[in-house]
Amino acid sequence: MDAMRFDGIHFMMPTPFGPDGSVDTGSIARLVETAAGAGCTGVVTLGVMGEAHRLNDAERAPIIDAVVAACDSRLTVTVGISGQSGAQAADRVREAQSIGAFAAMASPPNLAKPNDNAVFAYYQAIDDATEIPIVVQDLPEQTGVHMSPDFIAKLNSQLGNAKYLKLEDPPTPPKISTVRAATNDNIGIFGGLGGAFLFEELQRGAVGTMTGFAYPEALVKIHRQFAGGDVEGARQTFYGWLPLIRYENTAGLSLSIRKHIMAKRGMLDSPAVRPPTPAIDALSVAELDDIMGAMSSFIAREIGGAAVAA
């Protein structure tokens, strides 16, 4: 793959688990094939959606290795390396780089009293440990750390590898504008949050999104339409998918919902999450089936086949 190409849609991969809670590496290739078939630029593994915080350190390398092998240079591989110290994150980025990651994604550590100096030192430790691009993840809902546009600009200007931002600090569209201004458009900005604001983010200058929406084909189409100048087409495609995007973003249950859709699509053998990640109940499954049933003709038309696996 052209090393310069990183804009576009990056599929945030869940970590597949069997019903017994063990890592199901066998499903990884199917997840990657879905992303490749959809036209994604890359995949992201071991992020929040990948339940990285539920994995032990020994489970990380085999997952990264399986993802890199399945991608086989067709897609970029970004590895989540967030840690609770600069030393931990530095070890993780060295591991990811050695296995073949194209980029590393890191959110700040959880701090009782967040301060810019501590957060900068954390990212400095990562930057010193690697030569691959760093995707700074701005996710205050999870970390409690709020990074200002000026601070993000400082990371971008003073750390040679801090080339990208995954912006998940809502409202995201206005912050995209302020970060672009603060960095003089020197940082590539990706959205997230399930694609809920993808259209607006593209209008503000985002270069794509990194998210785990269970139909990455939809996000790729929206991005391609927008990039090709068909803004109205991108708008209408986005609006068509919004009912499912909205339901997938159910607070606290989004991962379980996505895994259920992926299992229905044949991408996963099981929708299992690793406790204490919450799983959806039977009524939620029925609600999901109702939405997908109502959208079945639209979904089949949009992705060029059946809405779910037979």
Short mmCIF file of N, CA and C in Angstrom, two decimals, residues 198-200 202-203 221-223 225-226 230-242 298:
data_model
loop_
_atom_site.label_atom_id
_atom_site.label_comp_id
_atom_site.label_asym_id
_atom_site.label_seq_id
_atom_site.Cartn_x
_atom_site.Cartn_y
_atom_site.Cartn_z
N LEU A 198 -20.51 11.91 10.79
CA LEU A 198 -19.57 11.79 9.68
C LEU A 198 -19.78 12.86 8.62
N PHE A 199 -21.01 13.08 8.21
CA PHE A 199 -21.25 14.05 7.14
C PHE A 199 -20.80 15.44 7.56
N GLU A 200 -21.19 15.85 8.76
CA GLU A 200 -20.80 17.18 9.25
C GLU A 200 -19.29 17.28 9.44
N LEU A 202 -16.97 15.69 7.70
CA LEU A 202 -16.36 15.85 6.38
C LEU A 202 -16.52 17.28 5.89
N GLN A 203 -17.66 17.86 6.14
CA GLN A 203 -17.87 19.25 5.74
C GLN A 203 -16.90 20.20 6.44
N LYS A 221 -18.84 4.61 1.15
CA LYS A 221 -19.62 5.25 0.09
C LYS A 221 -19.80 6.74 0.37
N ILE A 222 -20.12 7.08 1.62
CA ILE A 222 -20.31 8.48 1.99
C ILE A 222 -19.03 9.27 1.74
N HIS A 223 -17.90 8.70 2.19
CA HIS A 223 -16.62 9.39 2.02
C HIS A 223 -16.28 9.56 0.55
N GLN A 225 -18.35 9.62 -2.03
CA GLN A 225 -19.25 10.60 -2.64
C GLN A 225 -18.80 12.01 -2.30
N PHE A 226 -18.50 12.23 -1.04
CA PHE A 226 -18.10 13.57 -0.61
C PHE A 226 -16.78 13.98 -1.28
N ASP A 230 -19.78 14.90 -4.82
CA ASP A 230 -21.22 14.65 -4.75
C ASP A 230 -21.68 14.84 -3.31
N VAL A 231 -21.70 16.08 -2.87
CA VAL A 231 -22.04 16.38 -1.48
C VAL A 231 -23.48 16.00 -1.17
N GLU A 232 -24.39 16.26 -2.08
CA GLU A 232 -25.80 15.93 -1.84
C GLU A 232 -26.00 14.42 -1.79
N GLY A 233 -25.29 13.69 -2.63
CA GLY A 233 -25.37 12.23 -2.58
C GLY A 233 -24.85 11.70 -1.25
N ALA A 234 -23.74 12.28 -0.77
CA ALA A 234 -23.19 11.87 0.53
C ALA A 234 -24.18 12.15 1.65
N ARG A 235 -24.84 13.30 1.57
CA ARG A 235 -25.82 13.67 2.58
C ARG A 235 -26.97 12.65 2.61
N GLN A 236 -27.48 12.31 1.44
CA GLN A 236 -28.62 11.40 1.39
C GLN A 236 -28.25 9.98 1.82
N THR A 237 -27.06 9.54 1.44
CA THR A 237 -26.60 8.22 1.90
C THR A 237 -26.47 8.20 3.42
N PHE A 238 -25.88 9.25 3.97
CA PHE A 238 -25.73 9.37 5.42
C PHE A 238 -27.08 9.35 6.12
N TYR A 239 -28.01 10.15 5.64
CA TYR A 239 -29.34 10.20 6.27
C TYR A 239 -30.04 8.84 6.19
N GLY A 240 -29.80 8.10 5.10
CA GLY A 240 -30.44 6.80 4.97
C GLY A 240 -30.00 5.79 6.01
N TRP A 241 -28.75 5.90 6.44
CA TRP A 241 -28.20 4.96 7.42
C TRP A 241 -28.41 5.42 8.87
N LEU A 242 -28.86 6.65 9.07
CA LEU A 242 -28.93 7.21 10.42
C LEU A 242 -29.74 6.39 11.43
N PHE A 298 -33.39 -1.23 2.01
CA PHE A 298 -32.39 -0.18 1.85
C PHE A 298 -30.99 -0.75 2.00
#
